[in-house]
Amino acid sequence: MDPLALDTAIRSFLREDIGFGDLTTEAIFPPDQAGEAAFVAKDTFLAAGLEVAARVFQLRNADVSVLKLAPDGTRAAPGDVLLEVVGPVADLLQAERVALNLAQRLCGIATLTDRFVERVRPLPVRIVDTRKTTPGLRVLEKYAVRAGGGHNHRFGLADGILIKDNHIAACGSIAEAVRRVRARAPHTLKVEVEAATLAQVEECLGCQVEIIMLDNMTPAAMREAVALVAGRALVEASGGITLANVREAAEAGVDLISVGALTHSAPACDISMRLG
Amino acid sequence: MDPLALDTAIRSFLREDIGFGDLTTEAIFPPDQAGEAAFVAKDTFLAAGLEVAARVFQLRNADVSVLKLAPDGTRAAPGDVLLEVVGPVADLLQAERVALNLAQRLCGIATLTDRFVERVRPLPVRIVDTRKTTPGLRVLEKYAVRAGGGHNHRFGLADGILIKDNHIAACGSIAEAVRRVRARAPHTLKVEVEAATLAQVEECLGCQVEIIMLDNMTPAAMREAVALVAGRALVEASGGITLANVREAAEAGVDLISVGALTHSAPACDISMRLG
Amino acid sequence: MDPLALDTAIRSFLREDIGFGDLTTEAIFPPDQAGEAAFVAKDTFLAAGLEVAARVFQLRNADVSVLKLAPDGTRAAPGDVLLEVVGPVADLLQAERVALNLAQRLCGIATLTDRFVERVRPLPVRIVDTRKTTPGLRVLEKYAVRAGGGHNHRFGLADGILIKDNHIAACGSIAEAVRRVRARAPHTLKVEVEAATLAQVEECLGCQVEIIMLDNMTPAAMREAVALVAGRALVEASGGITLANVREAAEAGVDLISVGALTHSAPACDISMRLG
Amino acid sequence: MDPLALDTAIRSFLREDIGFGDLTTEAIFPPDQAGEAAFVAKDTFLAAGLEVAARVFQLRNADVSVLKLAPDGTRAAPGDVLLEVVGPVADLLQAERVALNLAQRLCGIATLTDRFVERVRPLPVRIVDTRKTTPGLRVLEKYAVRAGGGHNHRFGLADGILIKDNHIAACGSIAEAVRRVRARAPHTLKVEVEAATLAQVEECLGCQVEIIMLDNMTPAAMREAVALVAGRALVEASGGITLANVREAAEAGVDLISVGALTHSAPACDISMRLG
Amino acid sequence: MDPLALDTAIRSFLREDIGFGDLTTEAIFPPDQAGEAAFVAKDTFLAAGLEVAARVFQLRNADVSVLKLAPDGTRAAPGDVLLEVVGPVADLLQAERVALNLAQRLCGIATLTDRFVERVRPLPVRIVDTRKTTPGLRVLEKYAVRAGGGHNHRFGLADGILIKDNHIAACGSIAEAVRRVRARAPHTLKVEVEAATLAQVEECLGCQVEIIMLDNMTPAAMREAVALVAGRALVEASGGITLANVREAAEAGVDLISVGALTHSAPACDISMRLG
Amino acid sequence: MDPLALDTAIRSFLREDIGFGDLTTEAIFPPDQAGEAAFVAKDTFLAAGLEVAARVFQLRNADVSVLKLAPDGTRAAPGDVLLEVVGPVADLLQAERVALNLAQRLCGIATLTDRFVERVRPLPVRIVDTRKTTPGLRVLEKYAVRAGGGHNHRFGLADGILIKDNHIAACGSIAEAVRRVRARAPHTLKVEVEAATLAQVEECLGCQVEIIMLDNMTPAAMREAVALVAGRALVEASGGITLANVREAAEAGVDLISVGALTHSAPACDISMRLG
């Protein structure tokens, strides 16, 4: 994670929560009273992003020290301590909510990703994320996907080519769309094209598309597409993938399965902070 | 919603997704080709925040016009058109993902809130949110809670007093904690105290606390607490509230029920953009 | 004071004064020549905000150390040293003006507040500030009011309810205005209503308003209002309060007296920096 | 005034006051209800900066129109209307406080400056400001000084040379300090040196200093200094100048009189907003 | 070009040049005096980025209109008018320098790129840029490269894989470096590896590297490398390419030639502004 | 150099290059592997700004230490080590390009300035820069000019008066333009006027202009102008000055020669980073 951007984001999150001051804590704790805080798992999940939570405390007050930090990928059970920090109690309390909100979300994403990854094991397929992330949190959420064993698709519109139905319609054909994009885009990027039918898959192969995204195809159609491609391009399954049907997609032989729910609908994991 | 802060946030969301440019769309669409885009519901849900989505398009290009916009609280069914905008196609495509990510999340929160509100109808109780919001999106998420028929708790640490167990422990007693806070805080804020036992509820009443938060109490304990308070303070139930048990809490007679899941675990609603 | 917001503000103040560099000092002092600077009172006043001044020096150069710092509330006499810092002379000189400008202003506010507070002692009334603060400095100025023995009113429009004449006129009645606000605002906030007449005070009581602001009333009218309220709401005197008439208002029995002049018209205290 | 910087500042002032929303007004006024607001003088003063106040309203909502705007330098009497704007009532109310806070302060500075300028009329001397401005508001406050008939000294440390006692002490002599500064500073800036004695004035003349600042001299000493300089440099009186003694300083024949109080201690003028 | 990022950058450039105001122009021109300005070529070059220059004027004052704008790729001769704008004279003068500085630089880059492109015509090779751009101007400079007929390499470290000598050394072999990167990077990116010898080229082919960068090879070595690769990867020549030797590199059969000088050493084109 | 502004700029440059992360380096180097990096000159030039390059590394990771740093003005030869830093290898690689881009540019400007300065030695004339700097880098580029032995002209529009042909035309005469500017501008600034003819030079002298800029005059005309001025004002030569003709201008007796090419067209110096 890029530390500069992360710090800027965390500072704005703290400002959002603390505003012009924590009226309750400021009235009760002197600024120099020290204490210790622990993040305790209240549930079973895959931990990710505790380093980010630790950073929240340290940006609130540089005097906070981290005593313990569960590495990404730790399988947490209720009662497990995932993070321990010491520092001024007032600052620990004032950073608590932002740190928890981030940790619970990132653990939630890693845990859901892990469940998808488990479901397709040991097939040679990658579970990948999408751009359906929380606005403002994309770097962190894509990080959590990797922590859960998934892989990242392009970050945004600037670092990957994805020619979709609207682009194709505007050009009249896949071939023309690919031609226009290749004329302008850096040579360092593969060209990915969305295909809704086997005919479109064939058209993609005709112009050496490097990645073909099968849009909302049935497992049977995916299987046919994979056979047709025969290794000449990467094949990505996309649309409507759930824990219930991901295995079937994987068995169809695709190389990649993208799942928007990893980031847009993962429930938060339950973690609480204990002050000692 | 404060328009200045909203615009700043949306601009940063667009930058996150678009980066230094949309390689695909820029290669295919001339900047002045106009088109029309519609947000179509793919599911049944309570709409909220379409105005925010519309603003995303207009901040991408001030030439985008809004033709139709479903008001907050609209009950959407699959196929319903919630938003229609016209403008340069390239800009519509470049703003699409951010606009959808926001709309899906806000609709998700409003829809979940609405389900809680339905569950307690017509009891005289408010479903309220918490600070367990997505970092960076609190204003919008609290807005969606209201759109779903819920109410807002304090926005952050600066606009409400909430004395919790750690504060009480540091002071030795609820009375001392309340005294310290009242000596410093603006007179415009009510004092809320977290109570884990009936004894603590009684202690709160002894110092004229205006709101008592019952922390993780059983419905039976809540009922006793409500009887004890007898209208002398607002009573808020908090902790572990789900769709399954919210009715029971409401029937215990509390005035407020706070539900963190409204904002930290609402699944996104399914909306897609159709280009015409 | 929230350290993150304070640092951001101080950095922008330094940029305002220093611009692209201090031509005079850069030409004369080598960057590593160390020295000591002291803030010396040139007048009699109540000190406040020296910590903020110290922070200015440290944000200019993290190598500056604070040797001495007069706590808020110190009664300063001419010649008293309020702050002592050591560090690179060039940085001490470059931070001098911003640090002094802030310290002089905050001491000025604390001193004026203190005079109001003295004037009403020992009556059970709070001197409170208003939103008539210097744009950009509200957090600091409200801090100085507390340092001077005053109390804070709401910080801004988002953390307090204040129904004024225009709101009432738009609703047709105080009751309707209160109803609308209660339906939307968080339950954590008391409702305050501006009343210009005894009839309006009565109307406020009829709808359980928690705070009644008496707008520009004479002491006699205040007295009547206080009698009418009889403890059922907090009573705030507002408008036209000066050092000359504040005692009279206090003796009328109000709970709060708000004074805009505390922040909009306090003259700066005289402090100078001595380089040793 | 640089419009870009002004807009950025005003936006941050609005955020400071409005935070995440105006709870009272949002609950009462629909966003599209239009109205008219007028700034009415409650006192006698010299108007300045109404254009800035008008800009506050327009940045809150671009739909606000300005009907009337008193030009800088207008002499206002109680009841005079200085500014009239029309637009959504909610926005008028939400921008009111920031607009008033700015207008009252700028009018205050212009009015105090005007009093100093009147006091020295028709002597050929300029009343100039200092760097003792409110952090964050320097551009505006120096603008108000000009509106009041005063002139600006250097803006900050980067656009003017001012060699003070500490600089001289570090160099061993005025001559050496001037030499070092001339070797580095742009040729476009005059060199100003602070002189506390006539001997120092003489030393300044010896090295062709363009401006000599007489630091805290008595009128008699000023007179001697002016005679000594005999037009070979501009002479500035500085330190301890008040309305009571400014005439005497002017009569001593100095070219410039700098007055810190113009910006650090001008009381706010009384203006109120009337909603029609 | 992403309009949001561009506007933010231009605003900061204007602030850099104008600071707290243009003392000369403000003293001379009334803010509402209108005029017309034209950018006139003083030399022969390839125009690019006039749209950016036009935007500078419009961000200074939204009332500026563009009458004429030479499209990117226009071949300009001395006396040609490249841009015509009308609006307040004061604003035209205050935006002049920033607009010219940008236009002269972008034209310079486009012109130099064009010369390289001409030199290799009609060979099937792309002239591509590098990350050796001016800090803060990368988007604009890469835009100018495209306007000059060149192509873009990766934008930065996040949107392209480039395994260099240090990476290889740290991994022990090209194969291991490629393996580690493929395990983590998005599938949408091609892998590029720097090769200094034919042996390394062979090693790259062994692990299906998609792009091989020949680092500082002689034309003879390039020719051998191209023969060895035989179409199994894109081949990029890099290091020490000048106008004098680019043709030789192109004739060696490489697919891409990257030239740092396009952005780090292109001399500015001569353009002046004529006020009418 | 103002450290606050510099840090802000460097952070944005790092963000520009690194984006959401360095895919290659993150995949290969563990974050805690330490190493050493050296900047090695590949050419002969005058070094400047290595301190800025060092700061880039330290802002990327505060754990980077600087072992060696060539002071500004060092004459570098191929193979010379100009900067040595130690710290995490990943951070050294991620900061490399921004640090090099800055160092190469600043060395380029210092080297070109040095060549101009050498050319006029030992005549009593200053080589000065202009506002033709790279947008966003003015502070640094003007710093490099000084490091190369040149001097700075005004920084921007706010810290210097320069009355040009358009200003004069608008006023009808130089005298009127000077009068208007003197009435408004701070007394701390000299007035500079652009003169295209000897008649204009004479007009300037008639109103005590402090600096006269000879616009695009021939050496012969400059000589006449200098004789005419006879020490009553500083004389600046401007327009079309190159290494080939600068000596002639200097010999004409002007005090200042301004050269836009110093900053707009200096080629980058060749420096590379060696990882040890």
CSV table of C-alpha atoms in Angstrom, one decimal, chain E residues 120 123-127 212-215 217-227 229 233-238 241 245-258:
chain,number,residue,atom,x,y,z
E,120,VAL,CA,11.8,6.5,-38.6
E,123,LEU,CA,9.2,1.7,-40.6
E,124,PRO,CA,6.7,-0.2,-38.4
E,125,VAL,CA,8.1,1.1,-35.1
E,126,ARG,CA,6.6,3.3,-32.3
E,127,ILE,CA,8.4,6.1,-30.7
E,212,ILE,CA,11.7,-7.3,-23.9
E,213,MET,CA,13.5,-4.0,-23.4
E,214,LEU,CA,17.0,-4.0,-25.0
E,215,ASP,CA,19.1,-1.9,-22.7
E,217,MET,CA,22.5,-2.3,-27.1
E,218,THR,CA,24.3,-1.5,-30.3
E,219,PRO,CA,22.3,-1.6,-33.5
E,220,ALA,CA,24.1,-4.8,-34.3
E,221,ALA,CA,23.1,-6.4,-31.1
E,222,MET,CA,19.5,-5.2,-31.5
E,223,ARG,CA,19.4,-6.9,-34.9
E,224,GLU,CA,20.5,-10.2,-33.4
E,225,ALA,CA,18.0,-9.8,-30.6
E,226,VAL,CA,15.2,-9.2,-33.0
E,227,ALA,CA,16.1,-12.2,-35.0
E,229,VAL,CA,12.9,-13.2,-30.6
E,233,ALA,CA,7.6,-10.8,-27.9
E,234,LEU,CA,7.5,-7.1,-28.5
E,235,VAL,CA,11.0,-5.7,-28.6
E,236,GLU,CA,11.8,-2.2,-27.2
E,237,ALA,CA,15.1,-0.3,-27.8
E,238,SER,CA,16.0,1.9,-24.9
E,241,ILE,CA,18.6,7.1,-28.5
E,245,ASN,CA,20.9,7.2,-34.2
E,246,VAL,CA,17.1,6.6,-34.0
E,247,ARG,CA,16.9,5.5,-37.6
E,248,GLU,CA,19.5,2.9,-37.2
E,249,ALA,CA,17.7,1.5,-34.2
E,250,ALA,CA,14.4,1.4,-36.1
E,251,GLU,CA,16.1,-0.4,-39.0
E,252,ALA,CA,17.2,-3.1,-36.6
E,253,GLY,CA,13.6,-4.2,-36.5
E,254,VAL,CA,12.5,-3.3,-33.0
E,255,ASP,CA,8.9,-2.6,-32.3
E,256,LEU,CA,9.3,0.3,-29.9
E,257,ILE,CA,12.0,2.9,-29.3
E,258,SER,CA,11.7,4.8,-26.0
